[in-house]
CSV table of C-alpha atoms in Angstrom, one decimal:
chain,number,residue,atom,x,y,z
A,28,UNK,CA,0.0,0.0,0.0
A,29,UNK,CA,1.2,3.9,-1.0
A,30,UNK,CA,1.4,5.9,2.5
A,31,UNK,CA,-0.7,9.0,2.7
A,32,UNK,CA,0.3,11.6,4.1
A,33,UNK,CA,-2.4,14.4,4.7
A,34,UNK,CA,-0.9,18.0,4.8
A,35,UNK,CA,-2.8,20.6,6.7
A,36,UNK,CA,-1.6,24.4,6.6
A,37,UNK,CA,-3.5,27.9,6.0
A,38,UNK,CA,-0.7,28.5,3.8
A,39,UNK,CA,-1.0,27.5,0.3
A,40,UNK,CA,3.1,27.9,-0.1
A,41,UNK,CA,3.4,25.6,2.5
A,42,UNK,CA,0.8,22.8,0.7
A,43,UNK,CA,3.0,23.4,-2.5
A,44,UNK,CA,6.4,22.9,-0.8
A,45,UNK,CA,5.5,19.8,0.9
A,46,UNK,CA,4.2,18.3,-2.1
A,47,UNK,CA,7.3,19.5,-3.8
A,48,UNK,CA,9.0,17.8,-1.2
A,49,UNK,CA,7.6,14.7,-1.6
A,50,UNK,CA,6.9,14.0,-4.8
A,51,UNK,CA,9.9,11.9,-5.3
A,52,UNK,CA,8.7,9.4,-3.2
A,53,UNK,CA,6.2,6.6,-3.4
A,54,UNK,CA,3.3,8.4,-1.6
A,55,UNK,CA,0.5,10.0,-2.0
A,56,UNK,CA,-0.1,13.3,-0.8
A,57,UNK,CA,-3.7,14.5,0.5
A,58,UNK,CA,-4.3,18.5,1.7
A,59,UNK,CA,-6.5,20.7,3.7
A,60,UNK,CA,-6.1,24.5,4.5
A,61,UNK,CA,-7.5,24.4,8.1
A,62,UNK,CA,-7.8,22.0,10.6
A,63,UNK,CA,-11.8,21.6,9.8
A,64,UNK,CA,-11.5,21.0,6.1
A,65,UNK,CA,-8.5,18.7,7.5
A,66,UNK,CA,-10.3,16.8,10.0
A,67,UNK,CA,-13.3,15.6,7.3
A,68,UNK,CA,-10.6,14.5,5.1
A,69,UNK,CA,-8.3,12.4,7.7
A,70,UNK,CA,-12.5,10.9,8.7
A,71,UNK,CA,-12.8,10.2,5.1
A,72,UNK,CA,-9.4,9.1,3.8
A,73,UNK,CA,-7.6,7.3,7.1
A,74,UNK,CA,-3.7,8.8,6.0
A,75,UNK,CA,-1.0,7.0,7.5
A,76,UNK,CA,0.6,10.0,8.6
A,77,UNK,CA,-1.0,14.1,9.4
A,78,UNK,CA,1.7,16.8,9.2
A,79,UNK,CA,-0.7,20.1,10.7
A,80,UNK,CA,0.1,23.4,11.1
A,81,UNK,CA,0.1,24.7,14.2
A,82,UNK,CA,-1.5,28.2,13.7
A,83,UNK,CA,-4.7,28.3,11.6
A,84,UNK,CA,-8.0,30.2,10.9
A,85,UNK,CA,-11.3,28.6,11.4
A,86,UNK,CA,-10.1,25.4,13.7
A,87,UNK,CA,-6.0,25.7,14.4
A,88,UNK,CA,-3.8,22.3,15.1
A,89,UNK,CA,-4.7,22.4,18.6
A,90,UNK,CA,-8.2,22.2,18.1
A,91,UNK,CA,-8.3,19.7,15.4
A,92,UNK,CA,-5.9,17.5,17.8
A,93,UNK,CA,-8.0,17.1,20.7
A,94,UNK,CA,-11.1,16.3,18.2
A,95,UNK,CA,-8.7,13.7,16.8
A,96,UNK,CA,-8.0,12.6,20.4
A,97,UNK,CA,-12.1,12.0,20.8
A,98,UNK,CA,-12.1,10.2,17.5
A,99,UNK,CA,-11.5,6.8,17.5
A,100,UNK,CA,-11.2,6.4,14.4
A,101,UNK,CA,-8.1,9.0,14.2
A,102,UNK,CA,-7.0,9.1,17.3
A,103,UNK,CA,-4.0,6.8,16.8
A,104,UNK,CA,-2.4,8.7,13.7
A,105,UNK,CA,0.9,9.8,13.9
A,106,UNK,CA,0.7,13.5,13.4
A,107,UNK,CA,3.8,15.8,13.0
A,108,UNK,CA,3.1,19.1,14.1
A,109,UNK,CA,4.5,22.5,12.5
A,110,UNK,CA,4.8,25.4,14.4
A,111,UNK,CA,6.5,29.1,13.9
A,112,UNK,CA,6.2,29.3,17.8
A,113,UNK,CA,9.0,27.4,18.9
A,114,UNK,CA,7.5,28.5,22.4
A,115,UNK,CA,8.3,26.2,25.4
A,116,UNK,CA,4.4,26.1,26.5
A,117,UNK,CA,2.8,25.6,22.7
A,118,UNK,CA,5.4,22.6,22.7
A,119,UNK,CA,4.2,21.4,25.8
A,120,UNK,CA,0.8,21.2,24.7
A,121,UNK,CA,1.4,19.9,21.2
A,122,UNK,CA,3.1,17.2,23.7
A,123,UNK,CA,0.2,16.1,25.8
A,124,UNK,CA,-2.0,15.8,23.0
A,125,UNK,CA,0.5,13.2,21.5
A,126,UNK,CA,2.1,14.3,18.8
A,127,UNK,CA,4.6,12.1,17.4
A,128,UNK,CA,7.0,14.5,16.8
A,129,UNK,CA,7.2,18.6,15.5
A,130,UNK,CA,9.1,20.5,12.9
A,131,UNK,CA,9.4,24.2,13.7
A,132,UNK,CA,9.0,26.5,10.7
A,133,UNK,CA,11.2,27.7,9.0
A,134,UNK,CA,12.7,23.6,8.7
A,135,UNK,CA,15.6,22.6,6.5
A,136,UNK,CA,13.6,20.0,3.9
A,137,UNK,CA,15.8,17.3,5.1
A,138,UNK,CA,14.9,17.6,8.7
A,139,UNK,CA,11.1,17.0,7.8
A,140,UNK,CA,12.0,14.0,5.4
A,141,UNK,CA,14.2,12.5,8.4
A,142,UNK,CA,11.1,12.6,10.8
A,143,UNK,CA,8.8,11.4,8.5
A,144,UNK,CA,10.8,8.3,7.2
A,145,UNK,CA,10.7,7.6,11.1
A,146,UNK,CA,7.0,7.0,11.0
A,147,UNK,CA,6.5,5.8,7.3
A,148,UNK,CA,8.9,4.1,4.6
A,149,UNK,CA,9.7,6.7,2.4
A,150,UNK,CA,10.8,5.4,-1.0
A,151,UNK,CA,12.1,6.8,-4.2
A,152,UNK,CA,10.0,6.4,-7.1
A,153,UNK,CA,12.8,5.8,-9.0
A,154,UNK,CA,14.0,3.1,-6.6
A,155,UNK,CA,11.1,1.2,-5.8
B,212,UNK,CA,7.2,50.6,31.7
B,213,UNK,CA,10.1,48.2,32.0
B,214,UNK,CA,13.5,50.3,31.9
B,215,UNK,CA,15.0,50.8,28.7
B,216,UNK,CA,18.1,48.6,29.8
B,217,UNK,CA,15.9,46.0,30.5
B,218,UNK,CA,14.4,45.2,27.2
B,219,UNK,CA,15.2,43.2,24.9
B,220,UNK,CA,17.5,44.5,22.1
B,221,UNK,CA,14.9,44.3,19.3
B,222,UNK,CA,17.2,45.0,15.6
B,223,UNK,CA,19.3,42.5,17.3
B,224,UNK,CA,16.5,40.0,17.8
B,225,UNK,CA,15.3,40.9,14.1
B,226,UNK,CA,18.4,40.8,12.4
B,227,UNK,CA,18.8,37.3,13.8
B,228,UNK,CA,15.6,36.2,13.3
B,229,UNK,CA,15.1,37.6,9.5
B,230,UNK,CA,18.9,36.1,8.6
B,231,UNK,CA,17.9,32.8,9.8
B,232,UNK,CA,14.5,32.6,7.8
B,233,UNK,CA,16.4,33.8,5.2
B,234,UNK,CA,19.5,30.8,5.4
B,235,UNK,CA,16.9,27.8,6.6
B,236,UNK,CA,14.3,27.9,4.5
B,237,UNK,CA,15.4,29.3,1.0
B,238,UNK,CA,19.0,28.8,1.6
B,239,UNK,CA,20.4,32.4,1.1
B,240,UNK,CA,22.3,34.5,2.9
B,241,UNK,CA,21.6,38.3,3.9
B,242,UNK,CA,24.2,41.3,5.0
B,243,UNK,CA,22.4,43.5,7.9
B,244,UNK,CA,22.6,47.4,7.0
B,245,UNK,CA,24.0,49.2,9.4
B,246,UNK,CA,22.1,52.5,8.6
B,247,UNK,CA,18.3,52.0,7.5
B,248,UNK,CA,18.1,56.1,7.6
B,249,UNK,CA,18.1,56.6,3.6
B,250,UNK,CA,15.2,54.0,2.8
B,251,UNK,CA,12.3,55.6,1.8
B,252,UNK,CA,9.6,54.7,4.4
B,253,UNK,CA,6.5,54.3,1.8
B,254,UNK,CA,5.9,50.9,0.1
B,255,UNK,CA,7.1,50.9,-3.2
B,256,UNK,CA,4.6,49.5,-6.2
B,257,UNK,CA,6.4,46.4,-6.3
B,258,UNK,CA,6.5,46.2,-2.9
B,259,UNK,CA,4.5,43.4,-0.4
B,260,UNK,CA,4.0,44.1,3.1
B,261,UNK,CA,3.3,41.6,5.6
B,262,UNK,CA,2.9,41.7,9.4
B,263,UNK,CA,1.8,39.5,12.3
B,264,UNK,CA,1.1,40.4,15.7
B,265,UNK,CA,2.5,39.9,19.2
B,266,UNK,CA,0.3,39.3,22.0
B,267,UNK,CA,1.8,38.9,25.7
B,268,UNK,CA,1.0,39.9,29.3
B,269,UNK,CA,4.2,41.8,29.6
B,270,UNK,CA,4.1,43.2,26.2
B,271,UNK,CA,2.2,43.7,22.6
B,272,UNK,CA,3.3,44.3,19.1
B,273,UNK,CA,4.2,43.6,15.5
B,274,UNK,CA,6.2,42.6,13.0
B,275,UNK,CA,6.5,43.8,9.6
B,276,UNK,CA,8.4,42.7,6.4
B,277,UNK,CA,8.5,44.5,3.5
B,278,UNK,CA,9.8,42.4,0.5
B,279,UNK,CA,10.1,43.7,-3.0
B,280,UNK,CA,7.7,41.6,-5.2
B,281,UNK,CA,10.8,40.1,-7.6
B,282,UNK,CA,12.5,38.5,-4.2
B,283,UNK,CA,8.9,37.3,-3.0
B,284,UNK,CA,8.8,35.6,-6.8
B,285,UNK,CA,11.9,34.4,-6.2
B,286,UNK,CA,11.2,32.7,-2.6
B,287,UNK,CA,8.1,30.7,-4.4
B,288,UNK,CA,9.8,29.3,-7.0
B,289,UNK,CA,12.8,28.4,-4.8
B,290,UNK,CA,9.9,26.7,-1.9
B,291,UNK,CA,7.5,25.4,-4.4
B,292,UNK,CA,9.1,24.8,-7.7
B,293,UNK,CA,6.2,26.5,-9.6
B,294,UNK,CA,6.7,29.2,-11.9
B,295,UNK,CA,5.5,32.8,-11.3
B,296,UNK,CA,4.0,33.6,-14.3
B,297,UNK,CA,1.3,30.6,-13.5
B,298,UNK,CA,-2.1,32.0,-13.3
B,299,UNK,CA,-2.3,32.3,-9.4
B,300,UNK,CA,1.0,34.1,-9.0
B,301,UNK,CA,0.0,37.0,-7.2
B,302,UNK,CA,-2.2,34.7,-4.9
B,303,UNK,CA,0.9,32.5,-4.4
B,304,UNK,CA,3.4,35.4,-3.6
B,305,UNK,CA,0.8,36.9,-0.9
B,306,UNK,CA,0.7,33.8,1.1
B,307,UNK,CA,4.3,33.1,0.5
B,308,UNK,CA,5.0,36.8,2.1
B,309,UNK,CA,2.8,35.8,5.0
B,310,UNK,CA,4.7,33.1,5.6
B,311,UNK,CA,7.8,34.6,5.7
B,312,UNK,CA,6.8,37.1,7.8
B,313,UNK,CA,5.0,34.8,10.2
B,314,UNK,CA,8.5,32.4,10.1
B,315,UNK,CA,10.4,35.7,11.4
B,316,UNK,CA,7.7,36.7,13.9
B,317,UNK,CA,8.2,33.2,15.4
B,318,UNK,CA,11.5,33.4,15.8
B,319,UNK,CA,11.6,36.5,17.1
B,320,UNK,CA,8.4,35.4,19.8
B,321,UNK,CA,10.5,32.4,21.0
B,322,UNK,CA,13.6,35.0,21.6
B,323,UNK,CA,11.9,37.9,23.4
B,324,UNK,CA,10.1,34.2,25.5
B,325,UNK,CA,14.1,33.4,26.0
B,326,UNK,CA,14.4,37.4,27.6
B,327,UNK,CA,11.3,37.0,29.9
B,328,UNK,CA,8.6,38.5,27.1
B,329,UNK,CA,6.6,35.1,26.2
B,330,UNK,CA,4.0,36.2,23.6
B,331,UNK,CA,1.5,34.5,20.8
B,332,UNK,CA,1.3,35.4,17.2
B,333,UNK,CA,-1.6,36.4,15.4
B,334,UNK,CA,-2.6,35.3,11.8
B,335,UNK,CA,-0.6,37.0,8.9
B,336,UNK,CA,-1.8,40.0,7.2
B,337,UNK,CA,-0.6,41.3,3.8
B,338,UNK,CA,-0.9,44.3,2.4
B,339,UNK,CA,0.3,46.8,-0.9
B,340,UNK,CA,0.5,49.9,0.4
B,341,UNK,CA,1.7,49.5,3.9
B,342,UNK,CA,4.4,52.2,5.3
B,343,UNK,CA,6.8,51.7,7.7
B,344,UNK,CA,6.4,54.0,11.1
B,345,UNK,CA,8.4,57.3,11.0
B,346,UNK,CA,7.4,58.3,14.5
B,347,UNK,CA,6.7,56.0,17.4
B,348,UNK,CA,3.2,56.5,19.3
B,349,UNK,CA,3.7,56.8,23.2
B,350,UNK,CA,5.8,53.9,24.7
B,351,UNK,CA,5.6,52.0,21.4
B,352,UNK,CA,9.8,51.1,20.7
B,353,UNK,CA,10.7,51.0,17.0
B,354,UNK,CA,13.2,48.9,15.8
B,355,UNK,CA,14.1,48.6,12.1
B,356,UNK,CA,16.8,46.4,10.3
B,357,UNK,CA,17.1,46.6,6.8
B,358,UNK,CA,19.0,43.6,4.6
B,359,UNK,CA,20.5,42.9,1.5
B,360,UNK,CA,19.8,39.7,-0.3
B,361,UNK,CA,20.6,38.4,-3.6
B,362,UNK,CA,20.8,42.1,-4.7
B,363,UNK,CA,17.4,42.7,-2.9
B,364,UNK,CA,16.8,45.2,-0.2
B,365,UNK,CA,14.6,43.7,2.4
B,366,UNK,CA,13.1,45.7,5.4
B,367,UNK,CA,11.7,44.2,8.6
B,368,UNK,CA,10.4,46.4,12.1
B,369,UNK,CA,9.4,45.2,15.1
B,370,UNK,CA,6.9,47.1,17.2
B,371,UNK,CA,6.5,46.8,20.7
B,372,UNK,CA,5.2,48.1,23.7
B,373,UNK,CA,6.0,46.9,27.5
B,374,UNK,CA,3.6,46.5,30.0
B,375,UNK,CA,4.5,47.7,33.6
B,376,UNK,CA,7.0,45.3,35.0
């Protein structure tokens, strides 16, 4: 089976760079631009692996973890969290809500790839 | 108000912040100005201005880029690998310019946390036509640092003001 990976981010530059970022590898790539739109597509599409933005209008990653957390359906998905605030206390709380690991922006693209290939096989497309 | 030798130096914070956007995420490097006096303080018409706010119990303000359009092209096709002259370019470099200026308004939150100011950011806004202050409004501090990047001159202020301590 191809791992999904569900991007979620406000920023559309973001959404582009990730799928940039992983389009040399055998996965495919789902998005959502707030943590609503992104919630109804994790419910519909069960990805292997969320990376969510921390900071969002209309429901931010905070919100959309602890509905994930009710969820059982989600609520054992690895999600990598992204985050400008590198704040002790916004990690703290990312923490409790049991992320799997966090990124914080701006992230060298190798960083994000390392933490992701801890969670799911990344594979080159050319390598299969 | 907190005493002036107290607070955080804020063009030190901003220099270090913007550089390290600049070096992480689209792998360039920047030279700090040393005098920002001879920049004009109005947008220019290929200018984008972009700015996110800093909320905090011992202080409040801002942060403001101002990125000539060309080096904001530039970023997006370095980040995304897409073309400007696609049909949602301006669209593209708006959010891209929100970005950036929300990447540097993180970085400089989680320093002025590290000096004892913990604060939140706000959601980016972007604008065309946004000026840079000239005069500071009553126990708001002003700090600008201008930058040169790949032949680019790139402007970012912080604006803050300290609650009692």
């Amino acid at each position: 089976m191809t791992p999904r990976i569900l991007s979620i981010d406000d920023s559309k530059t973001i959404r582009l760079l990730l799928a940039r970022l992983f389009r040399p590898f055998a996965c495919e790539l789902l998005e959502a631009a707030n943590g609503e739109e992104g919630l109804a597509v994790a419910s519909r599409e069960n990805p292997d692996l969320i990376i969510l933005d921390y900071n969002m209008p209309v429901m931010d990653g905070i919100a959309m973890l602890r509905k994930m957390r009710e969820d059982p359906g989600l609520k054992r998905t690895p999600v990598i969290m992204l985050t400008a605030d590198s704040g002790l206390q916004s990690l703290a709380t990312v923490a409790r809500l049991g992320v799997r690991d966090y990124v914080t922006k701006p992230f060298r693209e190798e960083e994000l790839l390392g933490k992701v290939g801890r969670i799911i096989p990344l594979i080159s497309r050319a390598n299969p | 108000m907190t005493p002036a030798s107290h607070q955080p130096d804020l063009r030190r914070i901003g220099a270090s912040a913007f550089t390290e956007v600049l070096d992480t995420l689209l792998s360039l490097s920047a030279t700090v100005q040393e005098s920002a006096d001879d920049r004009p303080v109005s947008a220019a018409p290929d200018e984008i201005s972009s700015s996110v706010l800093l909320t905090g119990q011992r202080l409040s303000g801002s942060v403001h880029l101002r990125l000539p359009q060309t080096f904001v092209a530039c970023s997006v096709r370095r980040l995304t690998g897409l073309d400007v002259d696609a049909g949602n370019a301006h669209e593209l470099q708006d959010d891209a310019a929100g970005e950036l200026a929300n990447m540097v308004a993180g970085r400089v939150a989680s320093q002025l946390a590290a000096d004892g100011y913990p604060c939140k950011l706000g959601t980016p806004s972007v604008s065309h036509s946004a000026r840079l202050a000239t005069k500071n409004p009553n126990g708001v501090i002003n700090a600008r640092t201008d930058l040169i990047c790949e032949g680019h001159w790139l402007s970012l202020e912080i604006q803050c003001c300290y609650a009692d301590p």
